[in-house]
Short mmCIF file of C-alpha atoms in Angstrom, two decimals:
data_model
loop_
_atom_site.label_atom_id
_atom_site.label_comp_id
_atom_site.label_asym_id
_atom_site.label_seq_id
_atom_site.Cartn_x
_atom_site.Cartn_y
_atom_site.Cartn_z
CA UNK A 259 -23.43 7.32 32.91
CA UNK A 260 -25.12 4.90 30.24
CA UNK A 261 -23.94 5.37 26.86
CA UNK A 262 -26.38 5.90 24.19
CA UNK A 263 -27.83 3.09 22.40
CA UNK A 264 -25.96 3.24 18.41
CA UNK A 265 -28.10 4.54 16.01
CA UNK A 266 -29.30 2.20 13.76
CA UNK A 267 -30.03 4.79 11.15
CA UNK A 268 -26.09 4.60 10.52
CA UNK A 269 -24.58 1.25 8.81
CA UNK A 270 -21.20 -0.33 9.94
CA UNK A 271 -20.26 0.10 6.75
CA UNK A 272 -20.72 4.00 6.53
CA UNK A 273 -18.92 4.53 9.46
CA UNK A 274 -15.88 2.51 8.37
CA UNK A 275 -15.75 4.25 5.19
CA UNK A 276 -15.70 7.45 7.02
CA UNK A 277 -12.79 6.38 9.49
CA UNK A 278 -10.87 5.43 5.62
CA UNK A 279 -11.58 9.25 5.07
CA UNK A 280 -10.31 10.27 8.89
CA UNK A 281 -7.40 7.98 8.29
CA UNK A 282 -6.22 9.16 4.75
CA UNK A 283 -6.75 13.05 5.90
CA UNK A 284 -5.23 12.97 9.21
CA UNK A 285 -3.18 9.32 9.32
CA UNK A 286 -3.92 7.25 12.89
CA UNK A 287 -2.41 8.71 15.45
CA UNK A 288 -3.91 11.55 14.69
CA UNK A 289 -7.56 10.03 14.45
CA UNK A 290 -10.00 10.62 17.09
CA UNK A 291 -13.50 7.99 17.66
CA UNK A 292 -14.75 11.49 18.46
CA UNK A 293 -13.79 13.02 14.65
CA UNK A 294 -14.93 9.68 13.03
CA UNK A 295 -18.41 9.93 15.07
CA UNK A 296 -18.66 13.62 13.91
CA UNK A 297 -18.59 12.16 10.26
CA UNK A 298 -21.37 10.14 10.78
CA UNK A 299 -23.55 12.46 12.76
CA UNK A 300 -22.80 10.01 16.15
CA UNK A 301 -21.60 10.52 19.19
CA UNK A 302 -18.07 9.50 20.18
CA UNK A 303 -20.29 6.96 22.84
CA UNK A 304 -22.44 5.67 20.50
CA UNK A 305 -19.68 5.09 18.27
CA UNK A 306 -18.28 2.46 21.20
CA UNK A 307 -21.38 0.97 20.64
CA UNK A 308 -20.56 -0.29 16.90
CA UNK A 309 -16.92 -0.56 17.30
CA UNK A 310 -14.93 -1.63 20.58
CA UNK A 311 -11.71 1.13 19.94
CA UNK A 312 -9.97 2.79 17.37
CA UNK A 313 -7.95 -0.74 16.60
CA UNK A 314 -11.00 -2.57 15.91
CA UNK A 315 -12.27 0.52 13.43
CA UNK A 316 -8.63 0.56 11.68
CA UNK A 317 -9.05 -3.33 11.08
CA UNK A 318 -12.29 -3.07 9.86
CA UNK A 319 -11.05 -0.39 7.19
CA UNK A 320 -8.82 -3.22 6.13
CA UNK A 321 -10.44 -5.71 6.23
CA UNK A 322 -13.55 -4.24 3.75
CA UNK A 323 -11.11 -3.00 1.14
CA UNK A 324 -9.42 -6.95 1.20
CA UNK A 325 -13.03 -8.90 1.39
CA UNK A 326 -14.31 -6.44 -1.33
CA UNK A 327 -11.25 -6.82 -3.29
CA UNK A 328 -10.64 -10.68 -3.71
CA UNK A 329 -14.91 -11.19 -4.34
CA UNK A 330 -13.78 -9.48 -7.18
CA UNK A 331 -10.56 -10.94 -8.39
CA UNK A 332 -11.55 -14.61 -6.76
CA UNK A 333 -13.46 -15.79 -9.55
CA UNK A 334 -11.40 -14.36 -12.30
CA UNK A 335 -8.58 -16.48 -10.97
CA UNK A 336 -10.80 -19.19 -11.00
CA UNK A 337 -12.05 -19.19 -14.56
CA UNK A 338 -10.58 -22.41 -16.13
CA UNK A 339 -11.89 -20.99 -19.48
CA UNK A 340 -9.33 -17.76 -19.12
CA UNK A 341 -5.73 -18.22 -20.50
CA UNK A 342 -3.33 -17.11 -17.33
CA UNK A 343 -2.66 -13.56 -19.89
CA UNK A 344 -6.23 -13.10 -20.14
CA UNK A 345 -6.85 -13.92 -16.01
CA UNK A 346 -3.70 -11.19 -15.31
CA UNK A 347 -4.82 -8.53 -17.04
CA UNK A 348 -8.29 -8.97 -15.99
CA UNK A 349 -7.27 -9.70 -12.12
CA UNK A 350 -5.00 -6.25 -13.02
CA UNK A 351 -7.48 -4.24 -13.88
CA UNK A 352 -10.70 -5.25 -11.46
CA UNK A 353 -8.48 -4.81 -8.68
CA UNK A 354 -7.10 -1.02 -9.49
CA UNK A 355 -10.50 -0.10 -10.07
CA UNK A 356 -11.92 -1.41 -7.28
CA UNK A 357 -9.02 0.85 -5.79
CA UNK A 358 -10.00 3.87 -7.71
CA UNK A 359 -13.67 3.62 -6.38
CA UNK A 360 -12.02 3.52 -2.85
CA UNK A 361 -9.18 5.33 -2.77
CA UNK A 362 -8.97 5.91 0.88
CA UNK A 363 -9.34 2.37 1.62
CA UNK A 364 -6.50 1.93 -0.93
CA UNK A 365 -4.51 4.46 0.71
CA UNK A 366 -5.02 2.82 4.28
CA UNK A 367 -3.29 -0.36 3.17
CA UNK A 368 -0.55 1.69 2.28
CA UNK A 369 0.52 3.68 4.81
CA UNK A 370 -1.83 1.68 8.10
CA UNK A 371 -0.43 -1.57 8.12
CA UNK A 372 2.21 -0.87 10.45
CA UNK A 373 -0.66 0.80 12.91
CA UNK A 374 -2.39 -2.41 12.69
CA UNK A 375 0.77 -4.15 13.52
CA UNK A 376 1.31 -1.87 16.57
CA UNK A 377 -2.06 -2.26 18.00
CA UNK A 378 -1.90 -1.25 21.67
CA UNK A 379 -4.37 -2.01 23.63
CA UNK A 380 -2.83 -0.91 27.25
CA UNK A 381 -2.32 -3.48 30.45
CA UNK A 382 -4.00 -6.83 29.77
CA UNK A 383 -6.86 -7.40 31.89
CA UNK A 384 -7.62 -3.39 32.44
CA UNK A 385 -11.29 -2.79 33.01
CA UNK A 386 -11.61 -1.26 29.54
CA UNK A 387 -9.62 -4.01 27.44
CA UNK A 388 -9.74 -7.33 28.75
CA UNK A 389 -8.62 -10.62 27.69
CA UNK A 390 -11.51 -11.94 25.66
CA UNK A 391 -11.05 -8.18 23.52
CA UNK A 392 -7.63 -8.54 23.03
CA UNK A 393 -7.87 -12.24 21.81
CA UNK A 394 -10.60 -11.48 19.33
CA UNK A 395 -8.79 -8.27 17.92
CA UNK A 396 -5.58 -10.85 17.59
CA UNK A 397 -7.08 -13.24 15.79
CA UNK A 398 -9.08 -10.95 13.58
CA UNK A 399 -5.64 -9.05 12.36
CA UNK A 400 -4.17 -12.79 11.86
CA UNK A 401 -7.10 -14.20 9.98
CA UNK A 402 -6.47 -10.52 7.89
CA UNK A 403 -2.75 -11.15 7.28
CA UNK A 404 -3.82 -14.62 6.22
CA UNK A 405 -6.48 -13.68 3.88
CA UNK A 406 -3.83 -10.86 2.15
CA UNK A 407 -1.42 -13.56 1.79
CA UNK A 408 -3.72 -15.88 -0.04
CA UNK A 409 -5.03 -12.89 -2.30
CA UNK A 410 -1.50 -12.11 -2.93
CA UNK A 411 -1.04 -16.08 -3.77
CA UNK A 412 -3.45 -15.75 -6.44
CA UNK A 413 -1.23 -13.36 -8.43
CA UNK A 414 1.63 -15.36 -7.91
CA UNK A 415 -0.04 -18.79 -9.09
CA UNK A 416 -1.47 -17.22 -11.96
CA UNK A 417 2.30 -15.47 -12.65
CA UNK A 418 4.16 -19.12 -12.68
CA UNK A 419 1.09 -21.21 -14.42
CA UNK A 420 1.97 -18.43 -17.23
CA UNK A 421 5.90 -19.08 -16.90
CA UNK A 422 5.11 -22.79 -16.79
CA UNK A 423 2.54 -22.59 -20.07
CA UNK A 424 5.19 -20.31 -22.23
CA UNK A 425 2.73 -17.08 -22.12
CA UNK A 426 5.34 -15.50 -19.26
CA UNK A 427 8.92 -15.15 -19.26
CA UNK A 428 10.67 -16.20 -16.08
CA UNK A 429 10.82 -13.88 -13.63
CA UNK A 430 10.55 -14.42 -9.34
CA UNK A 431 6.78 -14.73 -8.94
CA UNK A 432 6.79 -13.70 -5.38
CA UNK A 433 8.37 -10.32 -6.18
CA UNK A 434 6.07 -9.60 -9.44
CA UNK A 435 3.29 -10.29 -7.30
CA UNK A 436 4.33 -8.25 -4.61
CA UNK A 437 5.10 -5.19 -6.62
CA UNK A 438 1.80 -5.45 -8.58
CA UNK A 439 -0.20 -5.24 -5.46
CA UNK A 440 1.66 -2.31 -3.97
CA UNK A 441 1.58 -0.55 -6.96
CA UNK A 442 -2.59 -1.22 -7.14
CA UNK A 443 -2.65 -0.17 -3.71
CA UNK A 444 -0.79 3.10 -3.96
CA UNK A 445 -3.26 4.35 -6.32
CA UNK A 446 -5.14 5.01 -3.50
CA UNK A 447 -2.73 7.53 -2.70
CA UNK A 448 -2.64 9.50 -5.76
CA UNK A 449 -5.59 8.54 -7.85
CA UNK A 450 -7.96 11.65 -8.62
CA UNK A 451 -11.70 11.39 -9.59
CA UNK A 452 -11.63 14.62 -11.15
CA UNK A 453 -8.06 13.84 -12.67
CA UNK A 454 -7.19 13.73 -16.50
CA UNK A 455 -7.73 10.07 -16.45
CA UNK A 456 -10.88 7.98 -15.27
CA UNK A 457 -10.28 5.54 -13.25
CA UNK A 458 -11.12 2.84 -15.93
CA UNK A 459 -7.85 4.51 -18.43
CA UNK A 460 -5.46 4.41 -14.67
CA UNK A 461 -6.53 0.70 -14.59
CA UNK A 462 -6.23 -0.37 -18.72
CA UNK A 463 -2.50 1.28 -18.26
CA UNK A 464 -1.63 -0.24 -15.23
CA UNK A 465 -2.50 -3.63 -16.60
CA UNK A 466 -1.11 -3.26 -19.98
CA UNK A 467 2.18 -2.09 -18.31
CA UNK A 468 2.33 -5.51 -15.71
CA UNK A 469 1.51 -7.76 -18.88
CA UNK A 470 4.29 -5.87 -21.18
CA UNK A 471 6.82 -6.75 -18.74
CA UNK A 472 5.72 -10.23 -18.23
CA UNK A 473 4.62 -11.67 -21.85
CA UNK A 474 7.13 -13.34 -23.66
CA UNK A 475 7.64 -11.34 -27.16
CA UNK A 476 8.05 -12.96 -30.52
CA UNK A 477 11.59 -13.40 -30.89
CA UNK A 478 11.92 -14.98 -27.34
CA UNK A 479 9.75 -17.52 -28.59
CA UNK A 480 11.71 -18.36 -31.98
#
């Protein structure tokens, strides 16, 4: 039987945010393309019709909360005008809001990485994955993994252009860098709208707490 053309009234981009909210309540495995339809008022068919399986939908997820994230931090990074403090704490804090207005997308690069990196897609060459499907979902999740490294690069450039310049002390860039973006990310975890704190205040701590334990003080500089 034909499945049923995808509805057009429904945007890729609504249905990915819904799978975030599938993913974060009920983690993958426990995900159905017939629970993420429901969200969206589709059918599990016409779902097929947007996205090939539940490994294409997961990378999707991740792959909207890392495009949306470095259009935002990109250009801050970029700013020649910025001191390297000034580009950290402003890199800092656009990137854990941008978390706080997507906390589900935050919380699937927490805890669905490893999904991603267990993809399994069944025999190669069965009738409903084939080769040409399997190569394009592999070199989607490695153009992904290559894009996160180069966002993560940004943090670490900017971390040793401040060590170089004096504004940093010396610490291991890679690790700083690291830890900052896993701490962003698992805000998306615990983060609140209706919390005590906005998600402006979570961000304005978060960044003031990174740049306290980078920045040189006074005497160091004596």
């Amino acid at each position: 039987m034909a499945r049923k053309p995808a509805d057009q009234s429904v945007s890729p981009e609504e249905i990915v945010r819904a799978a975030a909210d599938a993913l974060r309540e009920h983690g993958y495995d426990a995900t159905t393309m017939k629970d993420i339809a429901a969200r969206v008022n589709l059918t599990a068919a016409s779902l097929y019709h947007h996205f090939k399986s539940k490994d294409f939908l997961l990378l999707a997820v991740l792959e909207l909360g890392l495009e949306q994230a470095i259009a935002k931090v990109e250009p801050i990074a970029a700013d020649t005008r910025l001191s390297n403090t000034e580009k950290m704490r402003a890199m800092i804090h656009t990137h854990v809001l941008e978390v706080t207005t997507n906390t589900a997308i935050g919380a699937a690069m927490v805890f669905e990485i490893k999904s991603l990196l267990n993809a399994n897609f069944g025999p190669r060459g069965s009738s409903t994955n084939d080769e040409a499907t399997i190569e394009e979902f592999i070199q989607r999740r490695d153009s992904f993994f290559q894009r996160r490294a180069s966002f993560e690069r940004q943090f670490r450039n900017v971390i040793e252009s401040g060590m170089a310049s004096g504004e940093f002390r010396q610490v291991d860039a890679a690790i700083v860098a690291k830890a900052m973006l896993g701490a962003h990310n698992w805000v998306g975890v615990w983060f609140k709208p209706s919390g005590r704190l906005s998600g402006e205040q979570v961000a304005e701590i978060m960044s003031d707490t990174f740049l306290t334990s980078l920045t040189v003080i006074r005497e160091e500089m004596v």
